[in-house]
mmCIF file of C-alpha atoms in Angstrom:
data_model
loop_
_atom_site.group_PDB
_atom_site.id
_atom_site.type_symbol
_atom_site.label_atom_id
_atom_site.label_comp_id
_atom_site.label_asym_id
_atom_site.label_seq_id
_atom_site.Cartn_x
_atom_site.Cartn_y
_atom_site.Cartn_z
ATOM 1 C CA MET A 1 100.219 13.125 -2.033
ATOM 2 C CA ASP A 2 103.927 13.975 -1.697
ATOM 3 C CA GLY A 3 105.153 16.172 -4.503
ATOM 4 C CA ASP A 4 103.503 18.806 -7.256
ATOM 5 C CA VAL A 5 99.541 18.985 -7.952
ATOM 6 C CA PHE A 6 99.723 18.980 -11.939
ATOM 7 C CA VAL A 7 96.341 20.186 -13.230
ATOM 8 C CA SER A 8 97.365 17.745 -16.400
ATOM 9 C CA GLY A 9 100.116 15.352 -17.320
ATOM 10 C CA THR A 10 101.020 11.581 -17.985
ATOM 11 C CA ILE A 11 101.513 8.802 -15.166
ATOM 12 C CA LEU A 12 103.444 6.170 -17.423
ATOM 13 C CA ILE A 13 103.386 3.064 -15.859
ATOM 14 C CA ARG A 14 105.785 -0.256 -16.085
ATOM 15 C CA ASP A 15 105.496 -4.143 -14.738
ATOM 16 C CA GLY A 16 103.032 -2.070 -12.079
ATOM 17 C CA LYS A 17 105.200 0.374 -11.092
ATOM 18 C CA ILE A 18 105.158 4.457 -11.835
ATOM 19 C CA ILE A 19 108.163 4.794 -14.215
ATOM 20 C CA ALA A 20 107.745 8.802 -15.023
ATOM 21 C CA VAL A 21 105.109 11.036 -13.938
ATOM 22 C CA GLY A 22 105.246 15.112 -15.186
ATOM 23 C CA GLU A 23 103.195 17.351 -17.712
ATOM 24 C CA GLU A 24 105.810 16.154 -20.119
ATOM 25 C CA VAL A 25 106.342 12.826 -20.708
ATOM 26 C CA SER A 26 107.600 11.099 -23.445
ATOM 27 C CA VAL A 27 105.215 8.055 -23.917
ATOM 28 C CA PRO A 28 106.094 4.944 -25.769
ATOM 29 C CA SER A 29 104.468 4.345 -29.357
ATOM 30 C CA ASP A 30 103.443 0.689 -28.332
ATOM 31 C CA ALA A 31 102.210 2.103 -24.852
ATOM 32 C CA ASP A 32 98.682 0.897 -23.620
ATOM 33 C CA VAL A 33 96.825 4.480 -22.921
ATOM 34 C CA ILE A 34 93.931 5.016 -20.215
ATOM 35 C CA GLU A 35 92.231 8.103 -21.730
ATOM 36 C CA ALA A 36 92.086 10.358 -18.193
ATOM 37 C CA ALA A 37 90.573 13.458 -19.254
ATOM 38 C CA GLY A 38 88.191 15.239 -16.869
ATOM 39 C CA TYR A 39 89.184 12.587 -13.877
ATOM 40 C CA ILE A 40 91.281 13.357 -10.868
ATOM 41 C CA LEU A 41 93.578 10.809 -9.657
ATOM 42 C CA TYR A 42 94.508 10.431 -6.239
ATOM 43 C CA PRO A 43 97.013 7.357 -5.171
ATOM 44 C CA GLY A 44 95.638 4.413 -3.600
ATOM 45 C CA PHE A 45 94.195 5.108 -0.014
ATOM 46 C CA VAL A 46 95.950 3.431 3.117
ATOM 47 C CA ALA A 47 93.983 2.142 5.416
ATOM 48 C CA SER A 48 95.394 2.388 9.255
ATOM 49 C CA SER A 49 93.326 -0.231 10.876
ATOM 50 C CA GLY A 50 91.158 -3.090 9.982
ATOM 51 C CA PHE A 51 90.900 -6.763 11.150
ATOM 52 C CA PHE A 52 89.349 -8.559 7.849
ATOM 53 C CA THR A 53 87.544 -11.042 9.618
ATOM 54 C CA SER A 54 84.446 -11.507 12.119
ATOM 55 C CA ASP A 55 85.706 -14.076 14.331
ATOM 56 C CA GLU A 56 86.575 -12.371 17.576
ATOM 57 C CA ILE A 57 89.971 -14.050 19.567
ATOM 58 C CA LYS A 58 87.440 -15.113 22.983
ATOM 59 C CA ASN A 59 89.237 -17.345 25.901
ATOM 60 C CA PHE A 60 92.714 -16.688 25.362
ATOM 61 C CA GLU A 61 95.659 -15.052 26.945
ATOM 62 C CA ALA A 62 96.677 -12.233 27.891
ATOM 63 C CA PHE A 63 100.197 -12.248 25.977
ATOM 64 C CA THR A 64 100.937 -13.202 22.222
ATOM 65 C CA PRO A 65 103.781 -11.587 20.700
ATOM 66 C CA ASP A 66 104.326 -14.474 18.106
ATOM 67 C CA VAL A 67 101.453 -14.453 17.194
ATOM 68 C CA SER A 68 101.088 -12.766 13.565
ATOM 69 C CA ALA A 69 97.331 -11.109 11.726
ATOM 70 C CA LEU A 70 99.512 -13.259 8.512
ATOM 71 C CA ASP A 71 97.527 -16.078 10.632
ATOM 72 C CA ARG A 72 94.172 -14.710 10.013
ATOM 73 C CA PHE A 73 93.820 -13.045 6.756
ATOM 74 C CA ASP A 74 92.663 -14.378 3.779
ATOM 75 C CA PHE A 75 94.644 -13.801 0.833
ATOM 76 C CA HIS A 76 92.086 -15.498 -1.284
ATOM 77 C CA GLY A 77 88.900 -13.038 0.063
ATOM 78 C CA GLU A 78 86.655 -11.098 -1.216
ATOM 79 C CA TYR A 79 88.012 -7.679 -1.021
ATOM 80 C CA ILE A 80 85.980 -5.462 -3.324
ATOM 81 C CA ARG A 81 83.910 -3.431 -1.223
ATOM 82 C CA TYR A 82 87.065 -2.608 0.296
ATOM 83 C CA LEU A 83 88.234 -1.566 -3.494
ATOM 84 C CA ARG A 84 85.096 0.369 -4.098
ATOM 85 C CA GLY A 85 86.050 2.373 -1.802
ATOM 86 C CA GLY A 86 89.463 2.918 -2.643
ATOM 87 C CA VAL A 87 91.017 1.172 -0.608
ATOM 88 C CA THR A 88 94.013 -0.944 -1.716
ATOM 89 C CA SER A 89 96.310 -1.737 0.927
ATOM 90 C CA ALA A 90 95.674 -2.046 4.799
ATOM 91 C CA PHE A 91 97.232 -2.485 8.124
ATOM 92 C CA VAL A 92 95.848 -5.795 9.303
ATOM 93 C CA THR A 93 95.221 -5.739 13.299
ATOM 94 C CA MET A 94 95.090 -8.407 15.738
ATOM 95 C CA PRO A 95 90.850 -8.384 17.790
ATOM 96 C CA GLY A 96 91.511 -6.106 20.372
ATOM 97 C CA ASN A 97 90.838 -8.404 23.627
ATOM 98 C CA ARG A 98 94.509 -8.822 24.819
ATOM 99 C CA ILE A 99 97.048 -6.947 26.097
ATOM 100 C CA ILE A 100 99.524 -8.122 23.485
ATOM 101 C CA SER A 101 97.865 -8.958 20.737
ATOM 102 C CA GLY A 102 100.531 -9.975 18.177
ATOM 103 C CA LYS A 103 102.068 -8.811 15.295
ATOM 104 C CA GLY A 104 100.706 -6.353 12.447
ATOM 105 C CA VAL A 105 101.173 -6.718 8.583
ATOM 106 C CA VAL A 106 100.571 -4.222 6.295
ATOM 107 C CA VAL A 107 98.656 -6.202 2.670
ATOM 108 C CA LYS A 108 97.756 -4.903 -0.473
ATOM 109 C CA LEU A 109 94.287 -5.825 -0.979
ATOM 110 C CA GLY A 110 93.545 -8.308 -4.666
ATOM 111 C CA GLY A 111 90.300 -8.005 -6.681
ATOM 112 C CA GLN A 112 88.735 -9.683 -9.582
ATOM 113 C CA GLY A 113 90.887 -13.144 -8.661
ATOM 114 C CA LYS A 114 93.607 -10.995 -7.715
ATOM 115 C CA THR A 115 95.490 -13.052 -4.393
ATOM 116 C CA SER A 116 96.728 -9.972 -2.324
ATOM 117 C CA SER A 117 100.003 -9.178 -1.025
ATOM 118 C CA VAL A 118 101.957 -9.018 1.625
ATOM 119 C CA LEU A 119 103.668 -5.271 1.876
ATOM 120 C CA LYS A 120 105.365 -5.804 5.239
ATOM 121 C CA ASP A 121 105.029 -8.606 7.736
ATOM 122 C CA ASP A 122 106.503 -7.503 11.245
ATOM 123 C CA ALA A 123 104.777 -3.982 10.821
ATOM 124 C CA ALA A 124 103.961 -4.017 14.427
ATOM 125 C CA LEU A 125 103.705 -5.267 17.452
ATOM 126 C CA ASN A 126 99.890 -4.062 18.644
ATOM 127 C CA ILE A 127 99.310 -3.616 22.291
ATOM 128 C CA ASN A 128 95.787 -2.812 23.742
ATOM 129 C CA LEU A 129 94.406 -0.890 26.241
ATOM 130 C CA GLY A 130 90.572 -1.180 26.060
ATOM 131 C CA ARG A 131 88.710 -2.960 28.290
ATOM 132 C CA ASP A 132 87.820 -5.679 26.384
ATOM 133 C CA ALA A 133 91.896 -6.333 27.221
ATOM 134 C CA VAL A 134 92.067 -5.100 30.874
ATOM 135 C CA LEU A 135 89.389 -7.489 31.892
ATOM 136 C CA PRO A 136 89.491 -10.402 30.015
ATOM 137 C CA PRO A 137 87.503 -13.535 30.800
ATOM 138 C CA MET A 138 88.982 -17.033 32.903
ATOM 139 C CA THR A 139 91.628 -18.208 30.956
ATOM 140 C CA ASP A 140 93.341 -21.736 31.433
ATOM 141 C CA ILE A 141 97.233 -21.385 31.654
ATOM 142 C CA PHE A 142 99.087 -24.443 31.737
ATOM 143 C CA PRO A 143 103.238 -24.514 32.674
ATOM 144 C CA ALA A 144 104.828 -27.384 30.131
ATOM 145 C CA PRO A 145 106.808 -29.210 31.463
ATOM 146 C CA VAL A 146 104.404 -29.883 34.754
ATOM 147 C CA SER A 147 106.642 -30.149 37.482
ATOM 148 C CA VAL A 148 106.987 -28.878 41.119
ATOM 149 C CA GLU A 149 108.596 -25.569 40.436
ATOM 150 C CA ASN A 150 105.793 -25.652 37.376
ATOM 151 C CA PRO A 151 102.326 -27.292 38.646
ATOM 152 C CA LEU A 152 99.345 -27.130 37.053
ATOM 153 C CA ILE A 153 97.282 -24.956 38.591
ATOM 154 C CA PRO A 154 93.498 -23.637 38.295
ATOM 155 C CA SER A 155 92.691 -21.333 35.634
ATOM 156 C CA ILE A 156 93.153 -17.631 36.475
ATOM 157 C CA LYS A 157 91.932 -14.490 35.982
ATOM 158 C CA GLN A 158 94.275 -12.433 32.998
ATOM 159 C CA PHE A 159 95.688 -9.238 34.881
ATOM 160 C CA PRO A 160 95.469 -6.547 35.014
ATOM 161 C CA SER A 161 92.359 -4.574 35.727
ATOM 162 C CA SER A 162 93.492 -1.026 34.566
ATOM 163 C CA SER A 163 95.552 0.106 31.356
ATOM 164 C CA LEU A 164 98.267 1.898 34.264
ATOM 165 C CA GLY A 165 98.724 -1.945 35.266
ATOM 166 C CA ALA A 166 99.058 -2.998 31.877
ATOM 167 C CA PHE A 167 101.774 -0.370 32.197
ATOM 168 C CA TRP A 168 103.470 -1.731 34.655
ATOM 169 C CA LEU A 169 103.369 -5.319 34.146
ATOM 170 C CA LEU A 170 104.452 -4.457 30.121
ATOM 171 C CA ASN A 171 107.457 -2.578 31.891
ATOM 172 C CA GLU A 172 108.120 -6.095 34.096
ATOM 173 C CA LEU A 173 107.841 -8.356 30.612
ATOM 174 C CA PHE A 174 111.461 -6.661 30.194
ATOM 175 C CA ARG A 175 113.148 -7.181 32.881
ATOM 176 C CA PRO A 176 116.591 -8.908 32.170
ATOM 177 C CA GLU A 177 116.148 -10.804 34.955
ATOM 178 C CA PRO A 178 114.266 -14.177 34.900
ATOM 179 C CA PHE A 179 111.087 -15.140 36.103
ATOM 180 C CA SER A 180 110.902 -17.618 38.938
ATOM 181 C CA GLY A 181 108.026 -18.798 40.273
ATOM 182 C CA ASP A 182 104.517 -19.978 39.366
ATOM 183 C CA LEU A 183 104.193 -19.898 35.042
ATOM 184 C CA SER A 184 108.037 -18.786 35.574
ATOM 185 C CA ARG A 185 107.995 -20.661 31.734
ATOM 186 C CA TYR A 186 105.650 -19.160 30.124
ATOM 187 C CA PHE A 187 106.571 -15.184 31.592
ATOM 188 C CA GLN A 188 109.617 -15.953 30.477
ATOM 189 C CA ASN A 189 108.496 -16.719 27.225
ATOM 190 C CA VAL A 190 107.246 -13.705 26.653
ATOM 191 C CA THR A 191 109.997 -11.875 27.457
ATOM 192 C CA ASN A 192 112.174 -13.729 24.750
ATOM 193 C CA SER A 193 109.447 -12.693 22.451
ATOM 194 C CA LEU A 194 109.728 -8.974 22.968
ATOM 195 C CA LYS A 195 113.357 -8.588 23.244
ATOM 196 C CA LYS A 196 113.104 -10.333 19.536
ATOM 197 C CA ALA A 197 110.800 -7.595 18.602
ATOM 198 C CA ARG A 198 113.043 -4.697 19.929
ATOM 199 C CA ASP A 199 115.515 -6.022 18.522
ATOM 200 C CA ARG A 200 114.473 -6.115 15.361
ATOM 201 C CA GLY A 201 113.541 -3.023 15.433
ATOM 202 C CA LEU A 202 109.366 -3.220 15.818
ATOM 203 C CA PRO A 203 107.840 0.031 16.679
ATOM 204 C CA LEU A 204 104.748 -0.483 19.044
ATOM 205 C CA ILE A 205 101.007 0.391 18.291
ATOM 206 C CA VAL A 206 99.409 1.506 21.429
ATOM 207 C CA ARG A 207 95.621 1.483 21.380
ATOM 208 C CA CYS A 208 94.437 3.697 24.135
ATOM 209 C CA GLN A 209 92.494 6.635 25.120
ATOM 210 C CA GLY A 210 92.543 9.287 27.600
ATOM 211 C CA ALA A 211 95.296 11.765 28.447
ATOM 212 C CA THR A 212 96.977 9.684 30.960
ATOM 213 C CA ALA A 213 97.199 5.974 29.339
ATOM 214 C CA MET A 214 98.844 7.652 26.083
ATOM 215 C CA HIS A 215 101.336 9.441 28.423
ATOM 216 C CA GLN A 216 101.978 6.456 29.774
ATOM 217 C CA ALA A 217 102.352 4.931 26.240
ATOM 218 C CA VAL A 218 104.525 7.130 25.137
ATOM 219 C CA LEU A 219 107.151 6.692 28.869
ATOM 220 C CA PHE A 220 107.059 2.498 28.043
ATOM 221 C CA ALA A 221 108.244 3.257 25.106
ATOM 222 C CA GLN A 222 110.832 5.061 26.011
ATOM 223 C CA SER A 223 112.025 3.032 28.632
ATOM 224 C CA VAL A 224 111.850 -0.193 25.879
ATOM 225 C CA GLU A 225 113.192 2.508 23.525
ATOM 226 C CA MET A 226 111.070 0.660 21.010
ATOM 227 C CA PRO A 227 109.072 3.213 18.601
ATOM 228 C CA LEU A 228 105.471 4.472 19.279
ATOM 229 C CA ILE A 229 102.139 4.177 17.307
ATOM 230 C CA ILE A 230 99.722 6.052 19.133
ATOM 231 C CA MET A 231 96.360 4.903 17.968
ATOM 232 C CA GLY A 232 92.346 5.758 19.231
ATOM 233 C CA THR A 233 90.181 8.975 19.775
ATOM 234 C CA ILE A 234 91.886 12.177 21.600
ATOM 235 C CA GLU A 235 90.391 13.258 23.607
ATOM 236 C CA SER A 236 93.641 15.641 25.415
ATOM 237 C CA PRO A 237 95.273 18.520 23.385
ATOM 238 C CA GLU A 238 97.833 18.700 25.586
ATOM 239 C CA LEU A 239 99.252 16.017 24.097
ATOM 240 C CA ILE A 240 100.888 17.897 21.122
ATOM 241 C CA ASP A 241 103.438 19.298 21.909
ATOM 242 C CA ILE A 242 104.755 15.542 24.081
ATOM 243 C CA PHE A 243 103.507 13.676 20.217
ATOM 244 C CA LYS A 244 105.582 16.636 18.338
ATOM 245 C CA ASP A 245 108.869 16.839 20.752
ATOM 246 C CA ASN A 246 108.757 12.508 20.849
ATOM 247 C CA ASP A 247 107.926 12.652 16.673
ATOM 248 C CA ILE A 248 105.483 10.209 17.655
ATOM 249 C CA PRO A 249 102.601 9.897 14.761
ATOM 250 C CA VAL A 250 99.069 8.797 16.084
ATOM 251 C CA ILE A 251 96.191 7.110 14.113
ATOM 252 C CA ILE A 252 92.938 8.575 15.433
ATOM 253 C CA GLU A 253 89.616 6.202 14.617
ATOM 254 C CA ALA A 254 87.185 9.127 13.650
ATOM 255 C CA ASP A 255 83.914 7.790 15.067
ATOM 256 C CA VAL A 256 82.036 8.942 12.523
ATOM 257 C CA ARG A 257 79.064 7.278 10.374
ATOM 258 C CA PRO A 258 78.616 7.338 6.395
ATOM 259 C CA ASN A 259 75.228 10.207 7.004
ATOM 260 C CA GLY A 260 77.202 12.263 9.345
ATOM 261 C CA PHE A 261 74.556 10.842 12.362
ATOM 262 C CA TRP A 262 75.888 9.004 15.713
ATOM 263 C CA VAL A 263 73.669 7.297 18.575
ATOM 264 C CA PRO A 264 74.874 7.937 21.752
ATOM 265 C CA GLU A 265 73.784 7.862 24.651
ATOM 266 C CA ASP A 266 73.034 12.315 25.662
ATOM 267 C CA SER A 267 73.517 14.748 23.795
ATOM 268 C CA ALA A 268 76.854 15.567 26.211
ATOM 269 C CA ASP A 269 78.106 12.147 24.790
ATOM 270 C CA ILE A 270 77.577 14.184 21.336
ATOM 271 C CA ARG A 271 79.161 17.221 22.305
ATOM 272 C CA GLU A 272 82.673 14.801 23.480
ATOM 273 C CA ARG A 273 82.972 13.737 20.561
ATOM 274 C CA GLN A 274 82.880 17.082 18.249
ATOM 275 C CA SER A 275 85.110 18.134 21.030
ATOM 276 C CA ARG A 276 87.625 14.816 20.151
ATOM 277 C CA MET A 277 87.290 15.211 16.873
ATOM 278 C CA LYS A 278 88.305 19.431 16.845
ATOM 279 C CA ASN A 279 91.353 18.063 17.966
ATOM 280 C CA VAL A 280 92.543 16.145 15.077
ATOM 281 C CA SER A 281 93.122 20.020 12.721
ATOM 282 C CA LEU A 282 95.038 20.944 15.665
ATOM 283 C CA PHE A 283 97.839 17.926 15.752
ATOM 284 C CA ILE A 284 98.100 17.965 12.031
ATOM 285 C CA GLN A 285 98.156 22.157 12.201
ATOM 286 C CA LYS A 286 101.325 20.961 14.576
ATOM 287 C CA GLY A 287 102.301 19.302 11.881
ATOM 288 C CA ILE A 288 101.811 15.347 13.884
ATOM 289 C CA ARG A 289 101.770 11.999 11.180
ATOM 290 C CA VAL A 290 98.194 12.196 11.412
ATOM 291 C CA ALA A 291 96.291 9.188 10.129
ATOM 292 C CA LEU A 292 92.634 8.647 9.920
ATOM 293 C CA THR A 293 90.595 5.725 9.816
ATOM 294 C CA VAL A 294 87.349 4.231 11.227
ATOM 295 C CA ALA A 295 86.040 3.837 14.400
ATOM 296 C CA ASP A 296 84.627 0.365 12.903
ATOM 297 C CA GLU A 297 85.816 -1.877 10.267
ATOM 298 C CA LYS A 298 82.070 -2.075 8.448
ATOM 299 C CA TYR A 299 82.715 1.715 7.680
ATOM 300 C CA LEU A 300 86.331 0.863 6.164
ATOM 301 C CA PRO A 301 84.256 1.334 2.467
ATOM 302 C CA ASP A 302 83.354 4.691 3.531
ATOM 303 C CA LEU A 303 87.238 5.937 4.251
ATOM 304 C CA PHE A 304 87.230 8.571 2.179
ATOM 305 C CA TRP A 305 83.642 10.272 3.296
ATOM 306 C CA THR A 306 85.007 9.959 7.254
ATOM 307 C CA ALA A 307 87.844 11.682 6.400
ATOM 308 C CA GLN A 308 86.523 15.044 3.990
ATOM 309 C CA TYR A 309 84.083 15.327 7.103
ATOM 310 C CA PHE A 310 86.678 17.348 9.101
ATOM 311 C CA GLN A 311 86.864 19.918 5.674
ATOM 312 C CA LYS A 312 84.165 21.045 8.593
ATOM 313 C CA PHE A 313 86.737 21.790 10.944
ATOM 314 C CA GLY A 314 89.149 23.794 9.382
ATOM 315 C CA ILE A 315 91.388 20.863 7.340
ATOM 316 C CA SER A 316 92.147 22.058 4.024
ATOM 317 C CA HIS A 317 91.732 18.866 1.470
ATOM 318 C CA GLU A 318 95.221 18.600 0.754
ATOM 319 C CA ASP A 319 96.005 17.379 4.701
ATOM 320 C CA ILE A 320 93.004 15.918 4.180
ATOM 321 C CA VAL A 321 93.696 13.106 1.260
ATOM 322 C CA LYS A 322 96.970 12.635 3.284
ATOM 323 C CA THR A 323 95.631 11.500 6.242
ATOM 324 C CA ILE A 324 94.583 8.560 3.924
ATOM 325 C CA THR A 325 97.479 7.926 1.698
ATOM 326 C CA ILE A 326 101.288 9.104 2.526
ATOM 327 C CA ASN A 327 100.982 9.663 6.225
ATOM 328 C CA PRO A 328 99.882 6.066 6.684
ATOM 329 C CA ALA A 329 102.489 4.690 4.397
ATOM 330 C CA ARG A 330 105.271 6.895 6.131
ATOM 331 C CA ILE A 331 103.944 5.684 9.368
ATOM 332 C CA PHE A 332 105.162 2.059 8.171
ATOM 333 C CA GLY A 333 108.140 2.742 6.393
ATOM 334 C CA LEU A 334 106.250 2.325 3.419
ATOM 335 C CA ASP A 335 106.455 5.477 2.200
ATOM 336 C CA ASP A 336 108.828 4.387 -0.863
ATOM 337 C CA ARG A 337 106.352 1.841 -2.687
ATOM 338 C CA ILE A 338 102.741 2.652 -2.104
ATOM 339 C CA GLY A 339 101.224 6.489 -1.087
ATOM 340 C CA SER A 340 101.651 9.028 -3.668
ATOM 341 C CA LEU A 341 101.992 9.344 -7.920
ATOM 342 C CA GLU A 342 105.308 9.520 -7.833
ATOM 343 C CA GLU A 343 108.580 7.595 -10.024
ATOM 344 C CA GLY A 344 109.356 4.584 -8.248
ATOM 345 C CA LYS A 345 105.924 3.160 -6.342
ATOM 346 C CA ASP A 346 103.654 1.096 -7.357
ATOM 347 C CA ALA A 347 100.891 2.518 -9.848
ATOM 348 C CA ASP A 348 98.232 2.261 -6.988
ATOM 349 C CA ILE A 349 95.531 5.525 -9.155
ATOM 350 C CA LEU A 350 92.129 6.025 -7.818
ATOM 351 C CA PHE A 351 90.105 7.741 -10.841
ATOM 352 C CA PHE A 352 87.803 10.386 -9.379
ATOM 353 C CA LYS A 353 85.096 12.422 -11.509
ATOM 354 C CA LYS A 354 83.679 15.352 -10.834
ATOM 355 C CA LYS A 355 78.970 14.535 -10.801
ATOM 356 C CA ILE A 356 76.744 17.606 -10.744
ATOM 357 C CA GLY A 357 74.480 17.977 -7.342
ATOM 358 C CA LEU A 358 77.071 15.727 -5.712
ATOM 359 C CA PRO A 359 79.677 17.281 -2.676
ATOM 360 C CA LEU A 360 82.119 14.241 -3.534
ATOM 361 C CA PRO A 361 83.426 13.165 -6.805
ATOM 362 C CA ALA A 362 82.744 9.766 -7.557
ATOM 363 C CA LEU A 363 84.967 6.584 -7.377
ATOM 364 C CA LYS A 364 85.187 5.345 -11.419
ATOM 365 C CA LYS A 365 87.842 3.258 -12.204
ATOM 366 C CA VAL A 366 90.506 1.434 -9.661
ATOM 367 C CA MET A 367 94.197 0.571 -10.266
ATOM 368 C CA SER A 368 96.334 -1.472 -8.722
ATOM 369 C CA GLU A 369 100.036 -2.195 -9.410
ATOM 370 C CA GLY A 370 99.137 -0.907 -13.023
ATOM 371 C CA LYS A 371 95.890 -3.458 -13.419
ATOM 372 C CA ILE A 372 92.461 -2.178 -13.473
ATOM 373 C CA VAL A 373 90.311 -4.273 -10.274
ATOM 374 C CA TYR A 374 87.267 -2.319 -10.353
ATOM 375 C CA GLU A 375 85.559 -0.175 -12.708
ATOM 376 C CA GLU A 376 82.471 1.326 -12.331
ATOM 377 C CA LYS A 377 79.321 -0.216 -14.582
#
């Protein structure tokens, strides 16, 4: 997905890496051979979001920049349902009910007893501006050590209560002057963690909706001098030039079901959702790096189908597949390892075969780092 398309050819793999690919490749006489005639080969799909856990974090602090998704991800978990859908790598996020929910990581999913591995820790710092984040429950925050300046106080409601207020507070957390008064130690610890993230060059991945919040995210990232990734639904095509001019990638959560139907409250909701999805083609045509993901993790095994749905809006098949392969790999700075079938990259390969009567090819085999981890029986 990042170079020539070969009608036929050979991929040579050694120690889990692709060492040669092309129409004329010299194969050692002692090599093990997988006959792939009649198959369509893609690189492993890269999921741009996923919690991979059923437990939401409730009644917690609004700002936890030091928390890592590594602490929640089960490296020995069973992820075969995702592998069966072609998802070999994924960005693991934290639950979105905190404004700063912590650091996301990119993992390689295991299969058939193989444990998962980390492709990139500290892949991005997650900022959430959805309703659950800006209107969280009552939370106890106790200063330590307790003193006259930092007394014990009753439970307080986490703030702010709007996305604009959240951006104001986020800017305050990057302030150069030390905090004073109640909870000064708490806020100073948050500020110190954010400054460390900025010094390490971590990108901000901001989950938000609406033109105003997305524009504010751009201004905030510029003010704190941190790279920005936007995640959410795209309602406003007027943001295209802003994203293009500032080289901002976009992860679009496609609110599509595997059968193509929604359960909206009214017909206006259907028109609004269709309008959002038409904007995806506008972003791609403009040359913005777009990654597609699902709005609900339970549909992640249907990522390939979800992406193909956008052909109805005039997006080419090649551009669609890029949104779930090389584009997310580039967004997370991992295009030297995953996202395409090229020399030097991980041998994550999907074996599809066209079936009569089916609109899409069927996934028959999944290879991860040179090993078959799923095969249709």
